Coordinates of C-alpha atoms in Angstrom, one line a residue:
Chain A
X1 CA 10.4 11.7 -3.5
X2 CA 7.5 12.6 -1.4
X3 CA 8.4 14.1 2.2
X4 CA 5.7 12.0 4.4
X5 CA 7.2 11.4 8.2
X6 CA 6.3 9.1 10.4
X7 CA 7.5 8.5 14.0
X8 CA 8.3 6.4 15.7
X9 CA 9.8 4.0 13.2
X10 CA 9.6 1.7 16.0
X11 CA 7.7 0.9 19.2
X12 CA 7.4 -1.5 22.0
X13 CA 5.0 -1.0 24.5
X14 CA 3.2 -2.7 27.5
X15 CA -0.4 -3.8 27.0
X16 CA -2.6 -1.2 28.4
X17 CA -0.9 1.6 27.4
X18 CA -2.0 4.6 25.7
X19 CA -0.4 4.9 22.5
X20 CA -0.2 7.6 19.7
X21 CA 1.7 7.3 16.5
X22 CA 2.7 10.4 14.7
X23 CA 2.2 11.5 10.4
X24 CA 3.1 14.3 8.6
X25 CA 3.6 15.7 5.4
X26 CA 4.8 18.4 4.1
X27 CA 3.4 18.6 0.4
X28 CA -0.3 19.8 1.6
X29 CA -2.3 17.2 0.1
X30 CA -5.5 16.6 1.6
X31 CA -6.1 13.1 1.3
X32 CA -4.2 11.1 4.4
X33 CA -4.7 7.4 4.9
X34 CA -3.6 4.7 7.9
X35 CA -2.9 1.2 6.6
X36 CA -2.1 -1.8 8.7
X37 CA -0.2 -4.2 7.5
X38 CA 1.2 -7.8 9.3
X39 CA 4.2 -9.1 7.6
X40 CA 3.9 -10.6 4.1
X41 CA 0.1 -10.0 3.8
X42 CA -1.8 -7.2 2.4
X43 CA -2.7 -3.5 3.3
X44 CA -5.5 -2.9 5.4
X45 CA -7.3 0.6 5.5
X46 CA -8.1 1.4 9.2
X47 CA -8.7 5.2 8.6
X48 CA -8.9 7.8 6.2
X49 CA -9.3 11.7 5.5
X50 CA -9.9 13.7 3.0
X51 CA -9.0 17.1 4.7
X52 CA -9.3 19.2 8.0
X53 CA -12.2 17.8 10.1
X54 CA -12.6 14.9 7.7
X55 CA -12.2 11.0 9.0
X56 CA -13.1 7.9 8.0
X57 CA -13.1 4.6 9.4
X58 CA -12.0 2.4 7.0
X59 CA -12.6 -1.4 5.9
X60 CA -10.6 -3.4 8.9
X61 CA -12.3 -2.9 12.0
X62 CA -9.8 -1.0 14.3
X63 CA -9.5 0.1 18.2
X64 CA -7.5 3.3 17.0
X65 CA -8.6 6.5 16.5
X66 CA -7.4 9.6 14.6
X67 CA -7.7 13.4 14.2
X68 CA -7.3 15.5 11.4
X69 CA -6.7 19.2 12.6
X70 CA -4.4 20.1 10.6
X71 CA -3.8 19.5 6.4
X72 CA -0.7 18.0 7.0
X73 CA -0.9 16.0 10.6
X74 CA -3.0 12.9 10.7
X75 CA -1.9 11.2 14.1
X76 CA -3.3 7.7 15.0
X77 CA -3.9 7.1 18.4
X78 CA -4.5 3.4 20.7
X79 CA -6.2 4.5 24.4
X80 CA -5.2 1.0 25.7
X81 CA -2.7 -1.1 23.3
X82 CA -3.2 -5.1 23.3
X83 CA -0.7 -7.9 22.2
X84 CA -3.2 -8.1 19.3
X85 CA -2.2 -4.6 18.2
X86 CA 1.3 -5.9 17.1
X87 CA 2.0 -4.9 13.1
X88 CA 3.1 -2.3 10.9
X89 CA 1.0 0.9 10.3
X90 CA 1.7 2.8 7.4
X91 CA 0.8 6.5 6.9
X92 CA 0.2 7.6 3.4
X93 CA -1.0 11.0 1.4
X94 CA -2.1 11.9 -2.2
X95 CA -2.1 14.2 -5.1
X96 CA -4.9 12.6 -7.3
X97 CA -4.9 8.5 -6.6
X98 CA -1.1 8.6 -6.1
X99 CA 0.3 7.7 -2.6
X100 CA 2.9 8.3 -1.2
X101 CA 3.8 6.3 2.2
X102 CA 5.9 6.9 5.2
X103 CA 8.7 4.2 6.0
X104 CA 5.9 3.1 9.0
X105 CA 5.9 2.3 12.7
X106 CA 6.3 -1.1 13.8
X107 CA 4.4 -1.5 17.0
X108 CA 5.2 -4.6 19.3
X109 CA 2.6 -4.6 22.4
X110 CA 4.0 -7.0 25.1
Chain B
X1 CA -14.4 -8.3 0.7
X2 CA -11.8 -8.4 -1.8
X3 CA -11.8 -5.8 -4.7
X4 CA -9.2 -6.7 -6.6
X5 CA -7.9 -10.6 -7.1
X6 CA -3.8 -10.6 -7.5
X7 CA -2.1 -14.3 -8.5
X8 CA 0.1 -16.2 -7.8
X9 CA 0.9 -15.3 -4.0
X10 CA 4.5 -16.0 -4.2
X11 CA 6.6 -16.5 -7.1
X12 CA 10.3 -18.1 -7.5
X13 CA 12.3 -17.5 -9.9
X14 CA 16.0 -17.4 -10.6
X15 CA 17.5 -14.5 -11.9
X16 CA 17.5 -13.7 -15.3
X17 CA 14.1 -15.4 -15.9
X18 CA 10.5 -13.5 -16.7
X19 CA 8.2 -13.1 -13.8
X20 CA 4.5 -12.5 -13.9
X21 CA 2.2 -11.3 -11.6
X22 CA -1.8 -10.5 -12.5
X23 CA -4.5 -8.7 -11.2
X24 CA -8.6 -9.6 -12.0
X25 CA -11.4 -7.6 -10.9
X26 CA -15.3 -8.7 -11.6
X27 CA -16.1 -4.5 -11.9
X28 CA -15.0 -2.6 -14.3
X29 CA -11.8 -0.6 -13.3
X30 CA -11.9 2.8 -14.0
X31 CA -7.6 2.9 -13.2
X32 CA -5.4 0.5 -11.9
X33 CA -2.4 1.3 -10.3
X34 CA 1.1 -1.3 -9.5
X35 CA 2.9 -0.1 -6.3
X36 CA 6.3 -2.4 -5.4
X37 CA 7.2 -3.0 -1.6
X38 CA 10.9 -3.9 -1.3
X39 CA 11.4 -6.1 1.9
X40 CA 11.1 -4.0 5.3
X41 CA 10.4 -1.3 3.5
X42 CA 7.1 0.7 2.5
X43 CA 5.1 0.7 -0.7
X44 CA 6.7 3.3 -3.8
X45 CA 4.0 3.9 -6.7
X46 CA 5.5 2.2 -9.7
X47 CA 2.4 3.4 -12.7
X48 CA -0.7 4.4 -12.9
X49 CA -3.1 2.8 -16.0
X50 CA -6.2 4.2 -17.6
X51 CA -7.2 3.5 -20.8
X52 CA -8.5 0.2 -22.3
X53 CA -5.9 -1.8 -23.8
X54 CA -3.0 0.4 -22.4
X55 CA 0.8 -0.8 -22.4
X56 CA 3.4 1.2 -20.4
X57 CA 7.0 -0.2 -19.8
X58 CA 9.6 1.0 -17.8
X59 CA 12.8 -0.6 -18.6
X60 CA 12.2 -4.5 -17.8
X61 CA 9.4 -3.7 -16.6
X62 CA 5.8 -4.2 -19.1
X63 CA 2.7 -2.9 -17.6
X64 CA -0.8 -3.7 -19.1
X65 CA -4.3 -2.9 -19.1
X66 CA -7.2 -5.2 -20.1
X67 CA -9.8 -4.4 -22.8
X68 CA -12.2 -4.5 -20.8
X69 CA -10.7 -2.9 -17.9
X70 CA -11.3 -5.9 -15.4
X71 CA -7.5 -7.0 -15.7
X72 CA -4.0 -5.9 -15.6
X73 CA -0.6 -7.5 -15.3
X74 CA 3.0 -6.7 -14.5
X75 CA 5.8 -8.8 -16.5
X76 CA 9.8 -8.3 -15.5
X77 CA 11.9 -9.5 -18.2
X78 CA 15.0 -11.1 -17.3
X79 CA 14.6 -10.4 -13.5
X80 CA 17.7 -9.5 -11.2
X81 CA 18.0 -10.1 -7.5
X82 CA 17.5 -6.2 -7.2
X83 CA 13.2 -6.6 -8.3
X84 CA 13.0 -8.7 -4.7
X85 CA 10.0 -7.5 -3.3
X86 CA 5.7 -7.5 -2.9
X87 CA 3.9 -6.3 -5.9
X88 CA 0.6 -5.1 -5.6
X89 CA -2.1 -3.6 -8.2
X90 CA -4.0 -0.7 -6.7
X91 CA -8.2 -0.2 -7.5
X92 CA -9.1 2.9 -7.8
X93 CA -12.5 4.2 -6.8
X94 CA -15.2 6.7 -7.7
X95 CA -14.8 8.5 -4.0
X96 CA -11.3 8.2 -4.1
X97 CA -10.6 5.2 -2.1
X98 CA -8.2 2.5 -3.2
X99 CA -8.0 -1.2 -2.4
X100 CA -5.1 -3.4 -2.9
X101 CA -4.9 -6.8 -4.0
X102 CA -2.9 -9.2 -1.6
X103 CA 0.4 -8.8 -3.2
X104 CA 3.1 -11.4 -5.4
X105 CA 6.0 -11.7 -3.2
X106 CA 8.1 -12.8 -5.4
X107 CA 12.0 -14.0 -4.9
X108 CA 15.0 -14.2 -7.0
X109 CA 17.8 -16.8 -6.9
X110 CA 20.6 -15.7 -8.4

């Protein structure tokens, strides 16, 4: 099984505040991707890299930010969280087109 | 938009019946890949498909890959309360990107 982390698994948070939710892995693939998903509906691609110095944005429109510094770090961060920031975001790597995801953070913005 | 069109949304069945979930694209797929969500949990890569006309099982589980590469389905045989969860098919793309269809939740009664 692929060793992808992601913390916190879960968050609640006043609006406002500046958020950032941590991704790494530990198998030194290059590609790193942040999905957003709200429950029982589909993955959304909010950002993507394909190495060091390397992001996307990706098809949802998204607040959030991320850095890519390191191969295997790819943190997401929120400068001022809303109540419409509320899902699941999902951290995931590959080796080819395979992906391997993290067990997510659910953020809850009050 | 959409890449990848995934039917039916949800799915009932109870256990020990077939289930069927199918993927349609109008481009020409170069790979299609099926990923399974178990509920509250993250998305695990099930297979990966490739060539024109492929078949791939795994246990119950029958993978299959359109002639033309513009569809794909998953069939369980004789499912059991343990296949609970969100399938999705997975397009592949040229610059490494991948888009996922909406996802069959589907539920078994036992």
């Amino acid at each position: 099984e692929a060793d992808i982390y992601q913390t916190p698994r879960y968050l609640v948070i006043g609006t406002g505040k500046k958020i950032t939710l941590e991704c790494s892995q530990t198998m030194g693939h290059d590609k790193m991707y942040w999905y957003q998903q709200d429950p029982g509906m589909e993955l959304h691609l909010i950002h993507y890299s394909y190495g060091v110095n390397s992001t996307e944005k990706g098809d949802l429109s998204s607040e959030s930010t991320v850095s890519r510094i390191r191969t295997e770090h790819f943190p997401l961060t929120l400068e001022s969280a809303r109540p419409s920031h509320t899902s699941q975001y999902l951290c995931a790597s590959s080796a080819g087109q395979k992906l391997f995801f993290g067990s997510g953070t659910q953020l809850s913005v009050l | 938009g959409q890449q990848v069109m995934q039917i039916p949304q949800y799915q009932h069945v109870q256990e020990g019946e077939d289930f069927t979930t199918y993927c349609n694209s109008s481009t020409t797929l170069s790979n299609i890949q099926w990923y399974k969500q178990r509920p509250g949990g993250h998305p695990v890569f099930l297979i990966q498909l490739v060539k024109s006309g492929e078949v791939k099982k795994q246990k119950r589980l029958t993978f299959q890959f359109g002639e033309a590469k513009k569809n794909s389905s998953l069939h369980i045989t004789a499912t059991q309360t343990t296949d609970v969860g969100t399938y999705f098919c997975v397009k592949g793309s040229t610059l490494g990107r991948l888009y996922f269809g909406r996802g069959t939740q589907l539920t078994v009664w036992p």
